[in-house]
Amino acid sequence: MTTTHPKHVEALIIGGGYAGLLAASVVSLAGYDVLVLAGGRPAGHSRESDSEATLHGEVLHVGGMWDVNDLAYGSGALLRLRGARTSTLPAGDHLSRTRPRAWGTRELLTCSRELLTEVLREVVISNPGHERDTTILHGAEAVGLIGDQSAVLGALVRFDDGSEREVTAQLVVDASGAHACTSTWLRNLDAATAPVTTRGTAGYSASRLYRTPRGQSDVPLTAVADGARSAVLVPVEGGMWAVTQTAPDRERIADAVAFADAALALPDPAVGRLIAGAEPVGDVVVSPTSALRWHRYDRVRGPRGLVVIGDALATFSPLDARGPLAAEAAARALRVVLGRGISHPRAARRAQQAIAEEIAQLWSDPQTDRIGGGRPKAVSPGLSTRLARARAATRRVLRLRAR
């Protein structure tokens, strides 16, 4: 049987993770046909160096269902139905002040990354609010960009049957993850190289699932950090705890005994004590982690038609709740920019700059590197100006009505 692959779409999303699926949702709802390449790792990335751990618990942080429903309507309720957990955010936590819209919201929504991706894929495809077609191709991956230094016109796609074809698009969104080949692809187009901001050092992360002990189903998300060493316990669906630890060397967390001892050796042994009485499910999965990187595509006049989001743009620690925040900020920026049309010559650049403004707030404070730590942030000057203008406009309307 001959498989027919698309030759042109209005929007091409590279990557079927959280960031890519949120982008697909907002682009589709803006009225455009979308093709999502959900093949996993970019071409050229070896399986042995893969650091994507499906055991990691995903934290949908402040706002919980409100945040994810705002971008993919119906997904929050479906996550709860499938077993995602909610817990109260501790008072004073910096996550409640990351965005002014979230002030006063005290909810954490937690689940496994596998469940999060599964639900979003269902919603993105079947959401009745979509006016155009959204197609998710499993096993399809981008192996390069097509175009030149002035414009990206699509991507060279390798499909699951081994065939390759150029797929043209008015907008390409690269959400291919921390191992993205975007910089190499742009160099092949003779496009300008984006500077990279780095922080931290390389190390290792390890994850393991535990069955929640009887009588401890109400244990909330628990996180402990001590420099490069940290541990977080995330309640997920199915009566499980997803426990993840980071360390500068592999031996400290590489096997079952070392994993349990490392959690107990932290200054606060809360996570270690919890898992000491829990039944482990499966083995310890260890992955290398690199220094945190932020590719500053907003600082170069790159080719139009390309937006880079998610871990392909900026990576955060696997124990950091700002990763989902950055993905959501990128989706909202795309939604605003697409109001002027997907073919607008500056649409991609405006979206990239708007995303950079959000990333800057999440990246700037090193004391908010881990879940549950850090200080409240001041409202940005740009936001203060917009709020002042809104208040002034409201006063003018009230005066007119009074007349």
Tab-separated table of N, CA, C and O in Angstrom, residues 60-64 67 88-108 321-322 325 362 368 371-377 379:
chain	number	residue	atom	x	y	z
A	60	LEU	N	2.376	20.811	36.695
A	60	LEU	CA	1.665	21.864	35.981
A	60	LEU	C	1.391	23.059	36.877
A	60	LEU	O	0.475	23.838	36.620
A	61	HIS	N	2.171	23.131	37.956
A	61	HIS	CA	2.333	24.312	38.802
A	61	HIS	C	1.078	25.108	39.080
A	61	HIS	O	-0.014	24.566	39.151
A	62	VAL	N	1.270	26.407	39.195
A	62	VAL	CA	0.195	27.296	39.623
A	62	VAL	C	-0.898	27.401	38.572
A	62	VAL	O	-0.632	27.510	37.391
A	63	GLY	N	-2.121	27.379	39.038
A	63	GLY	CA	-3.233	27.491	38.111
A	63	GLY	C	-3.720	26.144	37.658
A	63	GLY	O	-4.879	25.977	37.323
A	64	GLY	N	-2.819	25.162	37.652
A	64	GLY	CA	-3.203	23.796	37.346
A	64	GLY	C	-4.051	23.674	36.105
A	64	GLY	O	-3.607	23.940	34.989
A	67	ASP	N	-4.459	26.798	33.659
A	67	ASP	CA	-3.391	27.072	32.699
A	67	ASP	C	-3.494	26.196	31.464
A	67	ASP	O	-3.455	26.676	30.334
A	88	THR	N	-2.110	21.664	47.353
A	88	THR	CA	-2.043	23.091	47.655
A	88	THR	C	-0.614	23.577	47.577
A	88	THR	O	0.309	22.926	48.065
A	89	LEU	N	-0.428	24.745	46.969
A	89	LEU	CA	0.899	25.352	46.889
A	89	LEU	C	1.210	26.053	48.199
A	89	LEU	O	0.390	26.810	48.711
A	90	PRO	N	2.386	25.821	48.790
A	90	PRO	CA	2.721	26.478	50.057
A	90	PRO	C	2.707	27.990	49.936
A	90	PRO	O	3.104	28.552	48.920
A	91	ALA	N	2.235	28.659	50.975
A	91	ALA	CA	2.183	30.124	50.973
A	91	ALA	C	3.586	30.692	50.833
A	91	ALA	O	4.538	30.207	51.437
A	92	GLY	N	3.725	31.739	49.997
A	92	GLY	CA	5.000	32.403	49.828
A	92	GLY	C	5.866	31.797	48.752
A	92	GLY	O	6.927	32.313	48.455
A	93	ASP	N	5.471	30.670	48.159
A	93	ASP	CA	6.277	30.043	47.126
A	93	ASP	C	6.364	30.956	45.907
A	93	ASP	O	5.394	31.584	45.511
A	94	HIS	N	7.555	30.997	45.285
A	94	HIS	CA	7.761	31.923	44.176
A	94	HIS	C	6.911	31.580	42.959
A	94	HIS	O	6.646	32.429	42.126
A	95	LEU	N	6.462	30.345	42.841
A	95	LEU	CA	5.697	29.969	41.655
A	95	LEU	C	4.382	30.721	41.558
A	95	LEU	O	3.877	30.971	40.479
A	96	SER	N	3.818	31.111	42.707
A	96	SER	CA	2.539	31.813	42.680
A	96	SER	C	2.682	33.239	42.198
A	96	SER	O	1.692	33.912	41.976
A	97	ARG	N	3.913	33.709	42.016
A	97	ARG	CA	4.115	35.088	41.572
A	97	ARG	C	4.828	35.151	40.227
A	97	ARG	O	5.321	36.177	39.834
A	98	THR	N	4.916	34.025	39.539
A	98	THR	CA	5.603	34.017	38.260
A	98	THR	C	4.854	34.848	37.235
A	98	THR	O	5.451	35.531	36.422
A	99	ARG	N	3.536	34.786	37.265
A	99	ARG	CA	2.728	35.613	36.374
A	99	ARG	C	1.661	36.317	37.197
A	99	ARG	O	1.037	35.704	38.070
A	100	PRO	N	1.434	37.598	36.920
A	100	PRO	CA	0.417	38.313	37.694
A	100	PRO	C	-0.942	37.631	37.638
A	100	PRO	O	-1.689	37.658	38.599
A	101	ARG	N	-1.291	36.973	36.498
A	101	ARG	CA	-2.575	36.333	36.393
A	101	ARG	C	-2.732	35.227	37.430
A	101	ARG	O	-3.836	34.859	37.814
A	102	ALA	N	-1.599	34.668	37.887
A	102	ALA	CA	-1.658	33.538	38.807
A	102	ALA	C	-1.658	33.961	40.268
A	102	ALA	O	-1.710	33.116	41.142
A	103	TRP	N	-1.575	35.257	40.553
A	103	TRP	CA	-1.547	35.694	41.942
A	103	TRP	C	-2.798	35.201	42.665
A	103	TRP	O	-3.915	35.332	42.185
A	104	GLY	N	-2.604	34.644	43.827
A	104	GLY	CA	-3.714	34.176	44.628
A	104	GLY	C	-4.116	32.753	44.311
A	104	GLY	O	-4.899	32.159	45.035
A	105	THR	N	-3.583	32.155	43.236
A	105	THR	CA	-3.908	30.782	42.895
A	105	THR	C	-3.023	29.851	43.699
A	105	THR	O	-1.833	30.044	43.777
A	106	ARG	N	-3.586	28.836	44.301
A	106	ARG	CA	-2.827	28.012	45.224
A	106	ARG	C	-2.905	26.538	44.850
A	106	ARG	O	-3.098	25.686	45.676
A	107	GLU	N	-2.778	26.194	43.601
A	107	GLU	CA	-2.923	24.807	43.195
A	107	GLU	C	-1.741	24.310	42.390
A	107	GLU	O	-1.205	25.011	41.548
A	108	LEU	N	-1.320	23.078	42.689
A	108	LEU	CA	-0.369	22.359	41.866
A	108	LEU	C	-1.106	21.170	41.242
A	108	LEU	O	-1.822	20.449	41.938
A	321	ALA	N	10.091	23.693	37.979
A	321	ALA	CA	8.732	23.868	37.471
A	321	ALA	C	8.632	24.955	36.412
A	321	ALA	O	7.556	25.192	35.882
A	322	ARG	N	9.747	25.624	36.087
A	322	ARG	CA	9.673	26.692	35.100
A	322	ARG	C	9.668	26.188	33.662
A	322	ARG	O	9.358	26.942	32.742
A	325	LEU	N	6.168	26.376	32.535
A	325	LEU	CA	5.824	27.797	32.438
A	325	LEU	C	6.324	28.393	31.131
A	325	LEU	O	5.627	29.157	30.463
A	362	LEU	N	11.919	34.144	33.863
A	362	LEU	CA	12.068	32.824	34.459
A	362	LEU	C	13.539	32.452	34.656
A	362	LEU	O	13.879	31.665	35.529
A	368	THR	N	15.681	30.641	42.061
A	368	THR	CA	14.433	29.938	41.774
A	368	THR	C	14.700	28.723	40.899
A	368	THR	O	13.884	28.327	40.099
A	371	ILE	N	12.060	23.611	42.411
A	371	ILE	CA	10.675	23.731	42.840
A	371	ILE	C	10.638	24.148	44.299
A	371	ILE	O	11.318	23.571	45.138
A	372	GLY	N	9.841	25.169	44.604
A	372	GLY	CA	9.619	25.526	45.993
A	372	GLY	C	10.598	26.511	46.565
A	372	GLY	O	10.506	26.866	47.734
A	373	GLY	N	11.568	27.007	45.791
A	373	GLY	CA	12.532	27.940	46.366
A	373	GLY	C	12.449	29.290	45.718
A	373	GLY	O	11.843	29.471	44.682
A	374	GLY	N	13.087	30.285	46.319
A	374	GLY	CA	13.192	31.578	45.676
A	374	GLY	C	12.362	32.655	46.324
A	374	GLY	O	11.641	32.438	47.275
A	375	ARG	N	12.525	33.856	45.780
A	375	ARG	CA	11.858	35.034	46.322
A	375	ARG	C	10.794	35.520	45.352
A	375	ARG	O	10.878	35.279	44.156
A	376	PRO	N	9.793	36.247	45.854
A	376	PRO	CA	8.804	36.835	44.956
A	376	PRO	C	9.466	37.799	43.980
A	376	PRO	O	10.425	38.485	44.320
A	377	LYS	N	8.952	37.871	42.769
A	377	LYS	CA	9.496	38.771	41.749
A	377	LYS	C	8.652	40.034	41.646
A	377	LYS	O	7.452	40.008	41.824
A	379	VAL	N	6.887	43.062	39.579
A	379	VAL	CA	6.227	43.138	38.277
A	379	VAL	C	7.152	43.840	37.305
A	379	VAL	O	7.780	44.843	37.637
